[in-house]
Tab-separated table of C-alpha atoms in Angstrom:
chain	number	residue	atom	x	y	z
A	1	MET	CA	8.848	-44.661	-14.986
A	2	SER	CA	8.229	-41.028	-14.063
A	3	ILE	CA	9.970	-39.540	-11.029
A	4	LEU	CA	6.484	-38.745	-9.691
A	5	GLU	CA	5.797	-42.490	-9.504
A	6	TYR	CA	9.020	-43.308	-7.647
A	7	ASN	CA	7.581	-43.020	-4.111
A	8	GLY	CA	3.899	-43.387	-5.025
A	9	ALA	CA	0.925	-41.477	-3.646
A	10	ALA	CA	-2.859	-41.232	-3.741
A	11	ILE	CA	-4.538	-38.013	-2.586
A	12	ILE	CA	-8.193	-37.084	-2.913
A	13	GLY	CA	-10.100	-33.951	-1.936
A	14	MET	CA	-13.912	-33.739	-1.965
A	15	SER	CA	-16.385	-31.027	-1.135
A	16	GLY	CA	-19.699	-31.388	0.625
A	17	LYS	CA	-22.321	-29.066	1.993
A	18	ASN	CA	-20.194	-26.375	3.701
A	19	CYS	CA	-17.352	-28.847	4.271
A	20	VAL	CA	-14.327	-30.393	2.599
A	21	ALA	CA	-12.466	-33.644	3.103
A	22	ILE	CA	-8.967	-34.627	2.101
A	23	ALA	CA	-7.433	-38.076	2.357
A	24	SER	CA	-4.281	-39.881	1.334
A	25	ASP	CA	-2.437	-43.119	1.725
A	26	ASN	CA	0.463	-43.339	4.197
A	27	ARG	CA	2.704	-45.621	2.157
A	28	LEU	CA	6.257	-44.600	1.343
A	29	GLY	CA	7.705	-46.858	-1.285
A	30	ILE	CA	10.576	-47.136	-3.692
A	31	SER	CA	8.926	-48.403	-6.854
A	32	TYR	CA	7.302	-51.689	-5.773
A	33	GLN	CA	9.105	-51.990	-2.422
A	34	THR	CA	7.399	-50.598	0.687
A	35	VAL	CA	9.729	-48.648	2.980
A	36	ALA	CA	7.309	-47.258	5.571
A	37	MET	CA	3.605	-47.140	6.277
A	38	ASP	CA	3.507	-43.894	8.270
A	39	PHE	CA	4.681	-41.232	5.806
A	40	GLN	CA	2.684	-38.009	6.137
A	41	LYS	CA	1.376	-36.507	2.893
A	42	ILE	CA	-1.375	-34.215	4.217
A	43	PHE	CA	-0.443	-31.150	6.232
A	44	GLN	CA	-2.697	-28.781	8.172
A	45	MET	CA	-1.664	-25.222	7.392
A	46	ASN	CA	-4.240	-23.477	9.590
A	47	ASP	CA	-7.703	-24.099	11.058
A	48	SER	CA	-9.466	-23.989	7.691
A	49	LEU	CA	-6.770	-25.090	5.255
A	50	MET	CA	-5.003	-28.348	4.449
A	51	VAL	CA	-2.633	-29.328	1.679
A	52	GLY	CA	-1.818	-32.770	0.341
A	53	LEU	CA	1.459	-33.267	-1.477
A	54	ALA	CA	1.853	-36.224	-3.845
A	55	GLY	CA	5.244	-36.880	-5.355
A	56	LEU	CA	8.882	-37.394	-4.491
A	57	ALA	CA	9.234	-37.818	-0.708
A	58	SER	CA	12.145	-35.390	-0.297
A	59	ASP	CA	10.268	-32.692	-2.220
A	60	VAL	CA	7.121	-33.312	-0.154
A	61	GLN	CA	9.035	-32.628	3.066
A	62	THR	CA	10.879	-29.631	1.579
A	63	LEU	CA	7.674	-28.035	0.284
A	64	ASP	CA	5.957	-28.545	3.645
A	65	GLN	CA	8.739	-26.673	5.438
A	66	LEU	CA	8.821	-23.877	2.845
A	67	LEU	CA	5.049	-23.456	2.942
A	68	ARG	CA	5.038	-23.223	6.730
A	69	PHE	CA	7.808	-20.618	6.571
A	70	ARG	CA	5.946	-18.522	3.977
A	71	MET	CA	2.653	-18.825	5.885
A	72	ASN	CA	4.283	-17.649	9.104
A	73	LEU	CA	5.771	-14.656	7.280
A	74	TYR	CA	2.359	-13.840	5.799
A	75	GLU	CA	0.638	-14.043	9.188
A	76	LEU	CA	3.271	-11.819	10.807
A	77	ARG	CA	3.082	-9.248	8.036
A	78	GLU	CA	-0.691	-9.231	7.434
A	79	GLU	CA	-1.831	-10.073	11.007
A	80	ARG	CA	-4.440	-12.537	9.716
A	81	GLN	CA	-4.657	-16.123	8.557
A	82	MET	CA	-4.149	-17.054	4.940
A	83	THR	CA	-7.259	-17.976	2.956
A	84	PRO	CA	-7.245	-21.030	0.675
A	85	LYS	CA	-7.284	-18.839	-2.461
A	86	VAL	CA	-4.273	-16.817	-1.307
A	87	PHE	CA	-2.490	-20.021	-0.283
A	88	THR	CA	-3.146	-21.537	-3.715
A	89	ASN	CA	-1.671	-18.483	-5.410
A	90	LEU	CA	1.346	-18.551	-3.081
A	91	LEU	CA	2.001	-22.227	-3.802
A	92	SER	CA	1.486	-21.725	-7.532
A	93	THR	CA	4.040	-18.908	-7.522
A	94	MET	CA	6.519	-20.980	-5.514
A	95	LEU	CA	6.236	-23.868	-7.969
A	96	TYR	CA	6.532	-21.587	-11.014
A	97	GLU	CA	9.688	-19.973	-9.607
A	98	LYS	CA	11.343	-23.412	-9.720
A	99	ARG	CA	9.970	-24.385	-13.157
A	100	PHE	CA	13.419	-25.166	-14.641
A	101	GLY	CA	14.299	-27.458	-11.720
A	102	PRO	CA	10.837	-28.221	-10.324
A	103	TYR	CA	9.685	-29.745	-7.092
A	104	PHE	CA	8.306	-33.124	-8.101
A	105	CYS	CA	5.015	-32.659	-6.252
A	106	GLU	CA	1.382	-32.402	-7.249
A	107	PRO	CA	-0.417	-30.457	-4.502
A	108	VAL	CA	-4.084	-30.748	-3.536
A	109	ILE	CA	-5.463	-27.796	-1.549
A	110	ALA	CA	-8.666	-28.200	0.474
A	111	GLY	CA	-10.163	-25.599	2.756
A	112	LEU	CA	-13.014	-23.320	3.664
A	113	ASP	CA	-13.054	-19.716	2.476
A	114	GLU	CA	-14.093	-16.691	4.551
A	115	ALA	CA	-17.787	-17.431	3.950
A	116	GLY	CA	-17.388	-21.073	5.003
A	117	LYS	CA	-17.761	-22.372	1.453
A	118	PRO	CA	-15.610	-25.298	0.263
A	119	PHE	CA	-12.483	-24.561	-1.771
A	120	LEU	CA	-10.664	-27.266	-3.755
A	121	SER	CA	-7.713	-26.841	-6.050
A	122	THR	CA	-4.836	-28.794	-7.489
A	123	MET	CA	-1.890	-27.962	-9.695
A	124	ASP	CA	0.891	-29.515	-11.684
A	125	LEU	CA	4.664	-29.369	-11.167
A	126	ILE	CA	5.005	-25.792	-12.407
A	127	GLY	CA	1.991	-24.344	-10.608
A	128	ALA	CA	-0.747	-24.393	-13.262
A	129	GLN	CA	-3.917	-24.290	-11.159
A	130	ALA	CA	-7.037	-26.387	-11.658
A	131	ALA	CA	-9.881	-25.453	-9.313
A	132	ALA	CA	-12.912	-27.705	-8.897
A	133	LYS	CA	-16.264	-27.533	-7.153
A	134	ASP	CA	-16.723	-31.263	-6.543
A	135	PHE	CA	-13.447	-33.228	-6.199
A	136	VAL	CA	-9.750	-33.213	-7.047
A	137	VAL	CA	-7.214	-36.042	-7.120
A	138	ALA	CA	-3.450	-36.387	-7.427
A	139	GLY	CA	-0.891	-39.142	-7.350
A	140	THR	CA	0.125	-42.256	-9.195
A	141	CYS	CA	-3.371	-43.771	-9.334
A	142	ASP	CA	-5.296	-40.651	-10.320
A	143	GLY	CA	-7.118	-42.484	-13.129
A	144	ASN	CA	-8.609	-44.954	-10.656
A	145	LEU	CA	-9.442	-42.177	-8.194
A	146	TYR	CA	-11.261	-40.165	-10.876
A	147	GLY	CA	-13.442	-43.157	-11.689
A	148	MET	CA	-14.274	-43.754	-8.041
A	149	CYS	CA	-15.071	-40.081	-7.437
A	150	GLU	CA	-17.276	-39.807	-10.521
A	151	THR	CA	-19.196	-42.869	-9.372
A	152	LEU	CA	-19.607	-42.012	-5.691
A	153	TYR	CA	-19.775	-38.194	-5.604
A	154	LYS	CA	-23.144	-36.544	-4.962
A	155	PRO	CA	-23.618	-32.775	-4.628
A	156	ASP	CA	-24.109	-31.470	-1.078
A	157	MET	CA	-23.047	-34.715	0.567
């Protein structure tokens, strides 16, 4: 079993007509045993940006705190909010810096850019980005989520 499957997760991000949606499960488990049903995996970074973190629970919480710290520094220095593209690059760099001892998280970024257009992106453990126009998924059941998204997704929903 992979360490990414230890706590389990299912995160999905979809785009619509000038909107995005992101959803996840709330289950925290240890293999097949359920520990809690209120574990947060999606975090609002600012008014137009959310990130979902699938993976090891301790790394999910650590990355959330680090991302908030880096976003606050950015907003103090630049005197503006971070766009989803800049946030994706920041997170990708943070993950690549730890590539020899990675955070065991697969992030899903969903937000609206400056023009109000949907932005979706995901990446692997070392920050390799994969942007999409329609939907992105992450977690232990990503194969099932891909099938559901391919079946149900319609452009400009």
